[in-house]
């Protein structure tokens, strides 16, 4: 990333592989023509590969921008769940992060919408008061239904893409490019399903309470 937010290819530096746990490495733009890669002593052994971190990238970002999906757990991964809080309302996006955690800031507008649909004013959300237990349970049911739908849509979309790629792979006499893309799509779909399924299971098994962030049990790795 350049200071103005633009992206650019940097010779040599772009040969380094990404790792979310890159230890003691950083890239600095010294001036318009010089970029420095700094590696802290003691973090690498002789002959060990040096990694850099491309930034906080979800698996989808890595797939689109860099053409791969990490096989290990990506702590920066997040997916968006499209939620319809009430009939006729606009779809709202809820961030779902590693461990199935739903973003509390994203949930505020859904709580307010549900509160209004159940006879409230929604104004309590603006001053930070907790939603009623009845309404909070309604929010949880909406989220569970939304995640179920998202899982179904994800599976159908992945199956369609995989079928198209398999047909292209066969028609091209076993193109290695199609084979590689198919493998990445399968890997991305696997990570996405696991993340959404974890969020669903945590919601479904949680006990009634006032805030989603307080009554979802801790996620065990």
JSON list of C-alpha atoms in Angstrom, two decimals:
[
{"chain": "A", "resi": 1, "resn": "UNK", "atom": "CA", "xyz": [0.00, 0.00, 0.00]},
{"chain": "A", "resi": 2, "resn": "UNK", "atom": "CA", "xyz": [1.24, 3.47, -0.91]},
{"chain": "A", "resi": 3, "resn": "UNK", "atom": "CA", "xyz": [0.55, 6.52, 1.30]},
{"chain": "A", "resi": 4, "resn": "UNK", "atom": "CA", "xyz": [-2.38, 7.53, -0.91]},
{"chain": "A", "resi": 5, "resn": "UNK", "atom": "CA", "xyz": [-3.97, 4.10, -0.43]},
{"chain": "A", "resi": 6, "resn": "UNK", "atom": "CA", "xyz": [-3.09, 2.82, -3.90]},
{"chain": "A", "resi": 7, "resn": "UNK", "atom": "CA", "xyz": [-1.66, -0.64, -4.56]},
{"chain": "A", "resi": 8, "resn": "UNK", "atom": "CA", "xyz": [1.55, -1.25, -6.49]},
{"chain": "A", "resi": 9, "resn": "UNK", "atom": "CA", "xyz": [3.82, -4.12, -7.46]},
{"chain": "A", "resi": 10, "resn": "UNK", "atom": "CA", "xyz": [7.28, -3.86, -5.93]},
{"chain": "A", "resi": 11, "resn": "UNK", "atom": "CA", "xyz": [10.10, -5.83, -7.58]},
{"chain": "A", "resi": 12, "resn": "UNK", "atom": "CA", "xyz": [11.71, -8.45, -5.31]},
{"chain": "A", "resi": 13, "resn": "UNK", "atom": "CA", "xyz": [9.38, -7.72, -2.36]},
{"chain": "A", "resi": 14, "resn": "UNK", "atom": "CA", "xyz": [6.49, -9.32, -4.24]},
{"chain": "A", "resi": 15, "resn": "UNK", "atom": "CA", "xyz": [8.50, -12.56, -4.33]},
{"chain": "A", "resi": 16, "resn": "UNK", "atom": "CA", "xyz": [8.07, -12.94, -0.57]},
{"chain": "A", "resi": 17, "resn": "UNK", "atom": "CA", "xyz": [5.26, -15.20, 0.59]},
{"chain": "A", "resi": 18, "resn": "UNK", "atom": "CA", "xyz": [2.55, -14.04, 2.96]},
{"chain": "A", "resi": 19, "resn": "UNK", "atom": "CA", "xyz": [2.15, -15.26, 6.52]},
{"chain": "A", "resi": 20, "resn": "UNK", "atom": "CA", "xyz": [-0.31, -13.78, 9.05]},
{"chain": "A", "resi": 21, "resn": "UNK", "atom": "CA", "xyz": [2.34, -14.48, 11.69]},
{"chain": "A", "resi": 22, "resn": "UNK", "atom": "CA", "xyz": [5.29, -12.89, 9.89]},
{"chain": "A", "resi": 23, "resn": "UNK", "atom": "CA", "xyz": [7.82, -12.26, 12.67]},
{"chain": "A", "resi": 24, "resn": "UNK", "atom": "CA", "xyz": [9.65, -8.96, 12.85]},
{"chain": "A", "resi": 25, "resn": "UNK", "atom": "CA", "xyz": [9.45, -8.06, 9.16]},
{"chain": "A", "resi": 26, "resn": "UNK", "atom": "CA", "xyz": [8.20, -4.77, 7.83]},
{"chain": "A", "resi": 27, "resn": "UNK", "atom": "CA", "xyz": [8.25, -2.85, 4.58]},
{"chain": "A", "resi": 28, "resn": "UNK", "atom": "CA", "xyz": [8.78, 0.92, 4.57]},
{"chain": "A", "resi": 29, "resn": "UNK", "atom": "CA", "xyz": [8.44, 3.37, 1.71]},
{"chain": "A", "resi": 30, "resn": "UNK", "atom": "CA", "xyz": [11.58, 5.51, 2.21]},
{"chain": "A", "resi": 31, "resn": "UNK", "atom": "CA", "xyz": [10.92, 7.84, -0.72]},
{"chain": "A", "resi": 32, "resn": "UNK", "atom": "CA", "xyz": [9.31, 7.66, -4.14]},
{"chain": "A", "resi": 33, "resn": "UNK", "atom": "CA", "xyz": [11.96, 5.28, -5.46]},
{"chain": "A", "resi": 34, "resn": "UNK", "atom": "CA", "xyz": [13.12, 3.26, -2.43]},
{"chain": "A", "resi": 35, "resn": "UNK", "atom": "CA", "xyz": [11.29, 0.57, -0.46]},
{"chain": "A", "resi": 36, "resn": "UNK", "atom": "CA", "xyz": [13.08, -1.10, 2.47]},
{"chain": "A", "resi": 37, "resn": "UNK", "atom": "CA", "xyz": [12.43, -4.56, 3.87]},
{"chain": "A", "resi": 38, "resn": "UNK", "atom": "CA", "xyz": [13.54, -4.78, 7.49]},
{"chain": "A", "resi": 39, "resn": "UNK", "atom": "CA", "xyz": [13.98, -8.10, 9.27]},
{"chain": "A", "resi": 40, "resn": "UNK", "atom": "CA", "xyz": [14.57, -8.28, 13.03]},
{"chain": "A", "resi": 41, "resn": "UNK", "atom": "CA", "xyz": [17.54, -10.33, 14.18]},
{"chain": "A", "resi": 42, "resn": "UNK", "atom": "CA", "xyz": [16.82, -13.48, 16.13]},
{"chain": "A", "resi": 43, "resn": "UNK", "atom": "CA", "xyz": [13.42, -14.16, 14.52]},
{"chain": "A", "resi": 44, "resn": "UNK", "atom": "CA", "xyz": [14.79, -16.41, 11.77]},
{"chain": "A", "resi": 45, "resn": "UNK", "atom": "CA", "xyz": [17.33, -19.20, 11.64]},
{"chain": "A", "resi": 46, "resn": "UNK", "atom": "CA", "xyz": [19.84, -19.56, 8.79]},
{"chain": "A", "resi": 47, "resn": "UNK", "atom": "CA", "xyz": [18.16, -21.03, 5.75]},
{"chain": "A", "resi": 48, "resn": "UNK", "atom": "CA", "xyz": [14.64, -20.37, 7.06]},
{"chain": "A", "resi": 49, "resn": "UNK", "atom": "CA", "xyz": [12.17, -18.68, 4.73]},
{"chain": "A", "resi": 50, "resn": "UNK", "atom": "CA", "xyz": [11.41, -15.03, 5.50]},
{"chain": "A", "resi": 51, "resn": "UNK", "atom": "CA", "xyz": [7.75, -14.05, 5.23]},
{"chain": "A", "resi": 52, "resn": "UNK", "atom": "CA", "xyz": [5.97, -10.72, 5.06]},
{"chain": "A", "resi": 53, "resn": "UNK", "atom": "CA", "xyz": [2.37, -9.93, 5.91]},
{"chain": "A", "resi": 54, "resn": "UNK", "atom": "CA", "xyz": [0.25, -8.50, 3.12]},
{"chain": "A", "resi": 55, "resn": "UNK", "atom": "CA", "xyz": [-2.06, -6.93, 5.70]},
{"chain": "A", "resi": 56, "resn": "UNK", "atom": "CA", "xyz": [-5.32, -8.04, 7.31]},
{"chain": "A", "resi": 57, "resn": "UNK", "atom": "CA", "xyz": [-6.75, -10.11, 4.50]},
{"chain": "A", "resi": 58, "resn": "UNK", "atom": "CA", "xyz": [-9.75, -12.42, 4.55]},
{"chain": "A", "resi": 59, "resn": "UNK", "atom": "CA", "xyz": [-9.58, -15.69, 2.64]},
{"chain": "A", "resi": 60, "resn": "UNK", "atom": "CA", "xyz": [-11.75, -14.11, -0.07]},
{"chain": "A", "resi": 61, "resn": "UNK", "atom": "CA", "xyz": [-9.33, -11.16, -0.36]},
{"chain": "A", "resi": 62, "resn": "UNK", "atom": "CA", "xyz": [-6.37, -13.53, -0.66]},
{"chain": "A", "resi": 63, "resn": "UNK", "atom": "CA", "xyz": [-8.18, -15.63, -3.26]},
{"chain": "A", "resi": 64, "resn": "UNK", "atom": "CA", "xyz": [-9.16, -12.64, -5.43]},
{"chain": "A", "resi": 65, "resn": "UNK", "atom": "CA", "xyz": [-6.04, -10.48, -5.02]},
{"chain": "A", "resi": 66, "resn": "UNK", "atom": "CA", "xyz": [-3.31, -13.12, -4.74]},
{"chain": "A", "resi": 67, "resn": "UNK", "atom": "CA", "xyz": [-4.82, -16.29, -6.20]},
{"chain": "A", "resi": 68, "resn": "UNK", "atom": "CA", "xyz": [-4.59, -18.64, -3.23]},
{"chain": "A", "resi": 69, "resn": "UNK", "atom": "CA", "xyz": [-6.37, -19.67, -0.04]},
{"chain": "A", "resi": 70, "resn": "UNK", "atom": "CA", "xyz": [-4.28, -20.44, 3.07]},
{"chain": "A", "resi": 71, "resn": "UNK", "atom": "CA", "xyz": [-4.53, -24.00, 4.29]},
{"chain": "A", "resi": 72, "resn": "UNK", "atom": "CA", "xyz": [-4.01, -23.01, 7.93]},
{"chain": "A", "resi": 73, "resn": "UNK", "atom": "CA", "xyz": [-6.36, -20.99, 10.11]},
{"chain": "A", "resi": 74, "resn": "UNK", "atom": "CA", "xyz": [-6.42, -17.35, 9.04]},
{"chain": "A", "resi": 75, "resn": "UNK", "atom": "CA", "xyz": [-7.08, -15.18, 12.10]},
{"chain": "A", "resi": 76, "resn": "UNK", "atom": "CA", "xyz": [-7.89, -12.23, 9.84]},
{"chain": "A", "resi": 77, "resn": "UNK", "atom": "CA", "xyz": [-10.59, -14.10, 7.96]},
{"chain": "A", "resi": 78, "resn": "UNK", "atom": "CA", "xyz": [-14.10, -12.71, 8.09]},
{"chain": "A", "resi": 79, "resn": "UNK", "atom": "CA", "xyz": [-17.23, -13.29, 6.07]},
{"chain": "A", "resi": 80, "resn": "UNK", "atom": "CA", "xyz": [-20.39, -11.23, 5.73]},
{"chain": "A", "resi": 81, "resn": "UNK", "atom": "CA", "xyz": [-23.86, -12.57, 6.48]},
{"chain": "A", "resi": 82, "resn": "UNK", "atom": "CA", "xyz": [-26.79, -10.90, 4.73]},
{"chain": "A", "resi": 83, "resn": "UNK", "atom": "CA", "xyz": [-29.61, -10.45, 7.25]},
{"chain": "A", "resi": 84, "resn": "UNK", "atom": "CA", "xyz": [-33.19, -9.31, 6.72]},
{"chain": "A", "resi": 85, "resn": "UNK", "atom": "CA", "xyz": [-34.22, -7.85, 10.08]},
{"chain": "A", "resi": 86, "resn": "UNK", "atom": "CA", "xyz": [-37.86, -7.23, 9.16]},
{"chain": "A", "resi": 87, "resn": "UNK", "atom": "CA", "xyz": [-40.23, -7.64, 6.25]},
{"chain": "A", "resi": 88, "resn": "UNK", "atom": "CA", "xyz": [-39.63, -5.07, 3.52]},
{"chain": "A", "resi": 89, "resn": "UNK", "atom": "CA", "xyz": [-36.44, -3.73, 5.11]},
{"chain": "A", "resi": 90, "resn": "UNK", "atom": "CA", "xyz": [-33.04, -3.52, 3.47]},
{"chain": "A", "resi": 91, "resn": "UNK", "atom": "CA", "xyz": [-30.58, -6.37, 3.82]},
{"chain": "A", "resi": 92, "resn": "UNK", "atom": "CA", "xyz": [-28.01, -5.70, 6.54]},
{"chain": "A", "resi": 93, "resn": "UNK", "atom": "CA", "xyz": [-24.51, -7.15, 6.57]},
{"chain": "A", "resi": 94, "resn": "UNK", "atom": "CA", "xyz": [-23.11, -8.76, 9.72]},
{"chain": "A", "resi": 95, "resn": "UNK", "atom": "CA", "xyz": [-19.40, -9.55, 9.96]},
{"chain": "A", "resi": 96, "resn": "UNK", "atom": "CA", "xyz": [-18.57, -13.07, 11.09]},
{"chain": "A", "resi": 97, "resn": "UNK", "atom": "CA", "xyz": [-15.00, -13.57, 12.27]},
{"chain": "A", "resi": 98, "resn": "UNK", "atom": "CA", "xyz": [-12.82, -16.50, 13.33]},
{"chain": "A", "resi": 99, "resn": "UNK", "atom": "CA", "xyz": [-14.39, -18.56, 16.08]},
{"chain": "A", "resi": 100, "resn": "UNK", "atom": "CA", "xyz": [-17.88, -17.69, 14.86]},
{"chain": "A", "resi": 101, "resn": "UNK", "atom": "CA", "xyz": [-17.88, -14.27, 16.55]},
{"chain": "A", "resi": 102, "resn": "UNK", "atom": "CA", "xyz": [-20.47, -11.83, 15.25]},
{"chain": "A", "resi": 103, "resn": "UNK", "atom": "CA", "xyz": [-19.51, -8.15, 15.26]},
{"chain": "A", "resi": 104, "resn": "UNK", "atom": "CA", "xyz": [-21.40, -6.32, 18.01]},
{"chain": "A", "resi": 105, "resn": "UNK", "atom": "CA", "xyz": [-21.30, -2.97, 16.21]},
{"chain": "A", "resi": 106, "resn": "UNK", "atom": "CA", "xyz": [-22.98, -4.54, 13.18]},
{"chain": "A", "resi": 107, "resn": "UNK", "atom": "CA", "xyz": [-25.73, -6.02, 15.37]},
{"chain": "A", "resi": 108, "resn": "UNK", "atom": "CA", "xyz": [-26.92, -2.67, 16.76]},
{"chain": "A", "resi": 109, "resn": "UNK", "atom": "CA", "xyz": [-29.07, -1.75, 13.75]},
{"chain": "A", "resi": 110, "resn": "UNK", "atom": "CA", "xyz": [-30.65, -5.22, 13.64]},
{"chain": "A", "resi": 111, "resn": "UNK", "atom": "CA", "xyz": [-31.53, -5.06, 17.33]},
{"chain": "A", "resi": 112, "resn": "UNK", "atom": "CA", "xyz": [-33.12, -1.65, 16.79]},
{"chain": "A", "resi": 113, "resn": "UNK", "atom": "CA", "xyz": [-35.10, -2.86, 13.74]},
{"chain": "A", "resi": 114, "resn": "UNK", "atom": "CA", "xyz": [-36.39, -5.91, 15.61]},
{"chain": "A", "resi": 115, "resn": "UNK", "atom": "CA", "xyz": [-37.27, -3.74, 18.61]},
{"chain": "A", "resi": 116, "resn": "UNK", "atom": "CA", "xyz": [-39.36, -1.48, 16.36]},
{"chain": "A", "resi": 117, "resn": "UNK", "atom": "CA", "xyz": [-41.04, -4.45, 14.64]},
{"chain": "A", "resi": 118, "resn": "UNK", "atom": "CA", "xyz": [-42.08, -5.77, 18.08]},
{"chain": "A", "resi": 119, "resn": "UNK", "atom": "CA", "xyz": [-43.62, -2.50, 19.22]},
{"chain": "A", "resi": 120, "resn": "UNK", "atom": "CA", "xyz": [-40.59, -0.67, 20.59]},
{"chain": "A", "resi": 121, "resn": "UNK", "atom": "CA", "xyz": [-39.01, 2.56, 19.42]},
{"chain": "A", "resi": 122, "resn": "UNK", "atom": "CA", "xyz": [-35.49, 1.33, 18.76]},
{"chain": "A", "resi": 123, "resn": "UNK", "atom": "CA", "xyz": [-34.26, 4.45, 20.52]},
{"chain": "A", "resi": 124, "resn": "UNK", "atom": "CA", "xyz": [-32.72, 2.52, 23.41]},
{"chain": "A", "resi": 125, "resn": "UNK", "atom": "CA", "xyz": [-29.98, 1.30, 21.11]},
{"chain": "A", "resi": 126, "resn": "UNK", "atom": "CA", "xyz": [-28.80, 4.87, 20.55]},
{"chain": "A", "resi": 127, "resn": "UNK", "atom": "CA", "xyz": [-28.03, 5.35, 24.24]},
{"chain": "A", "resi": 128, "resn": "UNK", "atom": "CA", "xyz": [-26.60, 1.88, 24.75]},
{"chain": "A", "resi": 129, "resn": "UNK", "atom": "CA", "xyz": [-29.43, 0.30, 26.75]},
{"chain": "A", "resi": 130, "resn": "UNK", "atom": "CA", "xyz": [-29.85, -3.44, 26.35]},
{"chain": "A", "resi": 131, "resn": "UNK", "atom": "CA", "xyz": [-32.63, -4.86, 24.24]},
{"chain": "A", "resi": 132, "resn": "UNK", "atom": "CA", "xyz": [-35.31, -6.90, 26.03]},
{"chain": "A", "resi": 133, "resn": "UNK", "atom": "CA", "xyz": [-34.70, -10.63, 26.39]},
{"chain": "A", "resi": 134, "resn": "UNK", "atom": "CA", "xyz": [-37.71, -11.41, 24.20]},
{"chain": "A", "resi": 135, "resn": "UNK", "atom": "CA", "xyz": [-36.40, -9.20, 21.41]},
{"chain": "A", "resi": 136, "resn": "UNK", "atom": "CA", "xyz": [-32.86, -10.48, 21.79]},
{"chain": "A", "resi": 137, "resn": "UNK", "atom": "CA", "xyz": [-34.08, -14.05, 21.32]},
{"chain": "A", "resi": 138, "resn": "UNK", "atom": "CA", "xyz": [-35.93, -12.88, 18.19]},
{"chain": "A", "resi": 139, "resn": "UNK", "atom": "CA", "xyz": [-32.68, -11.39, 16.89]},
{"chain": "A", "resi": 140, "resn": "UNK", "atom": "CA", "xyz": [-30.91, -14.68, 17.53]},
{"chain": "A", "resi": 141, "resn": "UNK", "atom": "CA", "xyz": [-33.59, -16.61, 15.59]},
{"chain": "A", "resi": 142, "resn": "UNK", "atom": "CA", "xyz": [-33.28, -14.21, 12.66]},
{"chain": "A", "resi": 143, "resn": "UNK", "atom": "CA", "xyz": [-29.50, -14.64, 12.65]},
{"chain": "A", "resi": 144, "resn": "UNK", "atom": "CA", "xyz": [-29.73, -18.44, 12.79]},
{"chain": "A", "resi": 145, "resn": "UNK", "atom": "CA", "xyz": [-32.17, -18.46, 9.86]},
{"chain": "A", "resi": 146, "resn": "UNK", "atom": "CA", "xyz": [-29.93, -16.04, 7.92]},
{"chain": "A", "resi": 147, "resn": "UNK", "atom": "CA", "xyz": [-26.83, -18.17, 8.48]},
{"chain": "A", "resi": 148, "resn": "UNK", "atom": "CA", "xyz": [-28.70, -21.32, 7.39]},
{"chain": "A", "resi": 149, "resn": "UNK", "atom": "CA", "xyz": [-29.73, -19.58, 4.17]},
{"chain": "A", "resi": 150, "resn": "UNK", "atom": "CA", "xyz": [-26.19, -18.31, 3.64]},
{"chain": "A", "resi": 151, "resn": "UNK", "atom": "CA", "xyz": [-24.81, -21.84, 4.07]},
{"chain": "A", "resi": 152, "resn": "UNK", "atom": "CA", "xyz": [-27.27, -23.19, 1.52]},
{"chain": "A", "resi": 153, "resn": "UNK", "atom": "CA", "xyz": [-26.48, -20.41, -0.97]},
{"chain": "A", "resi": 154, "resn": "UNK", "atom": "CA", "xyz": [-22.75, -20.90, -0.45]},
{"chain": "A", "resi": 155, "resn": "UNK", "atom": "CA", "xyz": [-23.03, -24.63, -1.15]},
{"chain": "A", "resi": 156, "resn": "UNK", "atom": "CA", "xyz": [-25.16, -24.11, -4.27]},
{"chain": "A", "resi": 157, "resn": "UNK", "atom": "CA", "xyz": [-22.87, -21.41, -5.65]},
{"chain": "A", "resi": 158, "resn": "UNK", "atom": "CA", "xyz": [-19.78, -23.52, -5.00]},
{"chain": "A", "resi": 159, "resn": "UNK", "atom": "CA", "xyz": [-21.33, -26.58, -6.62]},
{"chain": "A", "resi": 160, "resn": "UNK", "atom": "CA", "xyz": [-22.21, -24.52, -9.72]},
{"chain": "A", "resi": 161, "resn": "UNK", "atom": "CA", "xyz": [-18.68, -23.11, -10.04]},
{"chain": "A", "resi": 162, "resn": "UNK", "atom": "CA", "xyz": [-17.10, -26.49, -9.42]},
{"chain": "A", "resi": 163, "resn": "UNK", "atom": "CA", "xyz": [-19.31, -28.11, -12.07]},
{"chain": "A", "resi": 164, "resn": "UNK", "atom": "CA", "xyz": [-18.42, -25.42, -14.62]},
{"chain": "A", "resi": 165, "resn": "UNK", "atom": "CA", "xyz": [-14.72, -25.79, -13.85]},
{"chain": "A", "resi": 166, "resn": "UNK", "atom": "CA", "xyz": [-14.86, -29.58, -14.08]},
{"chain": "A", "resi": 167, "resn": "UNK", "atom": "CA", "xyz": [-16.53, -29.37, -17.49]},
{"chain": "A", "resi": 168, "resn": "UNK", "atom": "CA", "xyz": [-13.93, -26.84, -18.68]},
{"chain": "A", "resi": 169, "resn": "UNK", "atom": "CA", "xyz": [-11.19, -29.01, -17.17]},
{"chain": "A", "resi": 170, "resn": "UNK", "atom": "CA", "xyz": [-12.42, -32.04, -19.12]},
{"chain": "A", "resi": 171, "resn": "UNK", "atom": "CA", "xyz": [-12.95, -30.12, -22.36]},
{"chain": "A", "resi": 172, "resn": "UNK", "atom": "CA", "xyz": [-9.45, -28.67, -22.19]},
{"chain": "A", "resi": 173, "resn": "UNK", "atom": "CA", "xyz": [-7.92, -32.10, -21.80]},
{"chain": "A", "resi": 174, "resn": "UNK", "atom": "CA", "xyz": [-7.02, -31.63, -18.13]},
{"chain": "A", "resi": 175, "resn": "UNK", "atom": "CA", "xyz": [-5.93, -28.00, -17.93]},
{"chain": "A", "resi": 176, "resn": "UNK", "atom": "CA", "xyz": [-3.68, -27.46, -14.92]},
{"chain": "A", "resi": 177, "resn": "UNK", "atom": "CA", "xyz": [-5.08, -23.93, -14.51]},
{"chain": "A", "resi": 178, "resn": "UNK", "atom": "CA", "xyz": [-8.65, -25.22, -14.15]},
{"chain": "A", "resi": 179, "resn": "UNK", "atom": "CA", "xyz": [-7.45, -27.88, -11.76]},
{"chain": "A", "resi": 180, "resn": "UNK", "atom": "CA", "xyz": [-5.68, -25.29, -9.58]},
{"chain": "A", "resi": 181, "resn": "UNK", "atom": "CA", "xyz": [-8.68, -22.94, -9.52]},
{"chain": "A", "resi": 182, "resn": "UNK", "atom": "CA", "xyz": [-10.99, -25.85, -8.65]},
{"chain": "A", "resi": 183, "resn": "UNK", "atom": "CA", "xyz": [-8.75, -26.74, -5.73]},
{"chain": "A", "resi": 184, "resn": "UNK", "atom": "CA", "xyz": [-8.78, -23.14, -4.46]},
{"chain": "A", "resi": 185, "resn": "UNK", "atom": "CA", "xyz": [-12.57, -22.88, -4.75]},
{"chain": "A", "resi": 186, "resn": "UNK", "atom": "CA", "xyz": [-12.96, -26.08, -2.75]},
{"chain": "A", "resi": 187, "resn": "UNK", "atom": "CA", "xyz": [-10.57, -24.81, -0.09]},
{"chain": "A", "resi": 188, "resn": "UNK", "atom": "CA", "xyz": [-12.27, -21.41, 0.16]},
{"chain": "A", "resi": 189, "resn": "UNK", "atom": "CA", "xyz": [-15.72, -23.01, 0.36]},
{"chain": "A", "resi": 190, "resn": "UNK", "atom": "CA", "xyz": [-14.50, -25.34, 3.11]},
{"chain": "A", "resi": 191, "resn": "UNK", "atom": "CA", "xyz": [-13.16, -22.43, 5.22]},
{"chain": "A", "resi": 192, "resn": "UNK", "atom": "CA", "xyz": [-16.28, -20.35, 4.64]},
{"chain": "A", "resi": 193, "resn": "UNK", "atom": "CA", "xyz": [-18.63, -23.17, 5.60]},
{"chain": "A", "resi": 194, "resn": "UNK", "atom": "CA", "xyz": [-16.64, -23.95, 8.73]},
{"chain": "A", "resi": 195, "resn": "UNK", "atom": "CA", "xyz": [-16.73, -20.31, 9.84]},
{"chain": "A", "resi": 196, "resn": "UNK", "atom": "CA", "xyz": [-20.48, -19.87, 9.22]},
{"chain": "A", "resi": 197, "resn": "UNK", "atom": "CA", "xyz": [-21.31, -23.28, 10.70]},
{"chain": "A", "resi": 198, "resn": "UNK", "atom": "CA", "xyz": [-19.40, -22.39, 13.87]},
{"chain": "A", "resi": 199, "resn": "UNK", "atom": "CA", "xyz": [-21.36, -19.14, 14.20]},
{"chain": "A", "resi": 200, "resn": "UNK", "atom": "CA", "xyz": [-24.62, -21.04, 13.67]},
{"chain": "A", "resi": 201, "resn": "UNK", "atom": "CA", "xyz": [-23.79, -23.72, 16.24]},
{"chain": "A", "resi": 202, "resn": "UNK", "atom": "CA", "xyz": [-22.73, -21.14, 18.83]},
{"chain": "A", "resi": 203, "resn": "UNK", "atom": "CA", "xyz": [-25.98, -19.24, 18.40]},
{"chain": "A", "resi": 204, "resn": "UNK", "atom": "CA", "xyz": [-28.12, -22.38, 18.41]},
{"chain": "A", "resi": 205, "resn": "UNK", "atom": "CA", "xyz": [-26.51, -23.78, 21.57]},
{"chain": "A", "resi": 206, "resn": "UNK", "atom": "CA", "xyz": [-26.38, -20.50, 23.51]},
{"chain": "A", "resi": 207, "resn": "UNK", "atom": "CA", "xyz": [-28.63, -19.78, 26.46]},
{"chain": "A", "resi": 208, "resn": "UNK", "atom": "CA", "xyz": [-31.07, -16.83, 26.38]},
{"chain": "A", "resi": 209, "resn": "UNK", "atom": "CA", "xyz": [-29.55, -13.57, 27.45]},
{"chain": "A", "resi": 210, "resn": "UNK", "atom": "CA", "xyz": [-29.54, -9.86, 26.71]},
{"chain": "A", "resi": 211, "resn": "UNK", "atom": "CA", "xyz": [-26.60, -9.50, 24.39]},
{"chain": "A", "resi": 212, "resn": "UNK", "atom": "CA", "xyz": [-25.31, -11.95, 21.84]},
{"chain": "A", "resi": 213, "resn": "UNK", "atom": "CA", "xyz": [-21.71, -11.27, 22.81]},
{"chain": "A", "resi": 214, "resn": "UNK", "atom": "CA", "xyz": [-22.33, -12.28, 26.42]},
{"chain": "A", "resi": 215, "resn": "UNK", "atom": "CA", "xyz": [-24.29, -15.50, 26.08]},
{"chain": "A", "resi": 216, "resn": "UNK", "atom": "CA", "xyz": [-22.40, -17.21, 23.27]},
{"chain": "A", "resi": 217, "resn": "UNK", "atom": "CA", "xyz": [-20.14, -19.79, 24.99]},
{"chain": "A", "resi": 218, "resn": "UNK", "atom": "CA", "xyz": [-16.36, -19.53, 24.44]},
{"chain": "A", "resi": 219, "resn": "UNK", "atom": "CA", "xyz": [-15.18, -21.18, 21.25]},
{"chain": "A", "resi": 220, "resn": "UNK", "atom": "CA", "xyz": [-12.83, -24.11, 21.81]},
{"chain": "A", "resi": 221, "resn": "UNK", "atom": "CA", "xyz": [-10.14, -24.47, 19.15]}
]
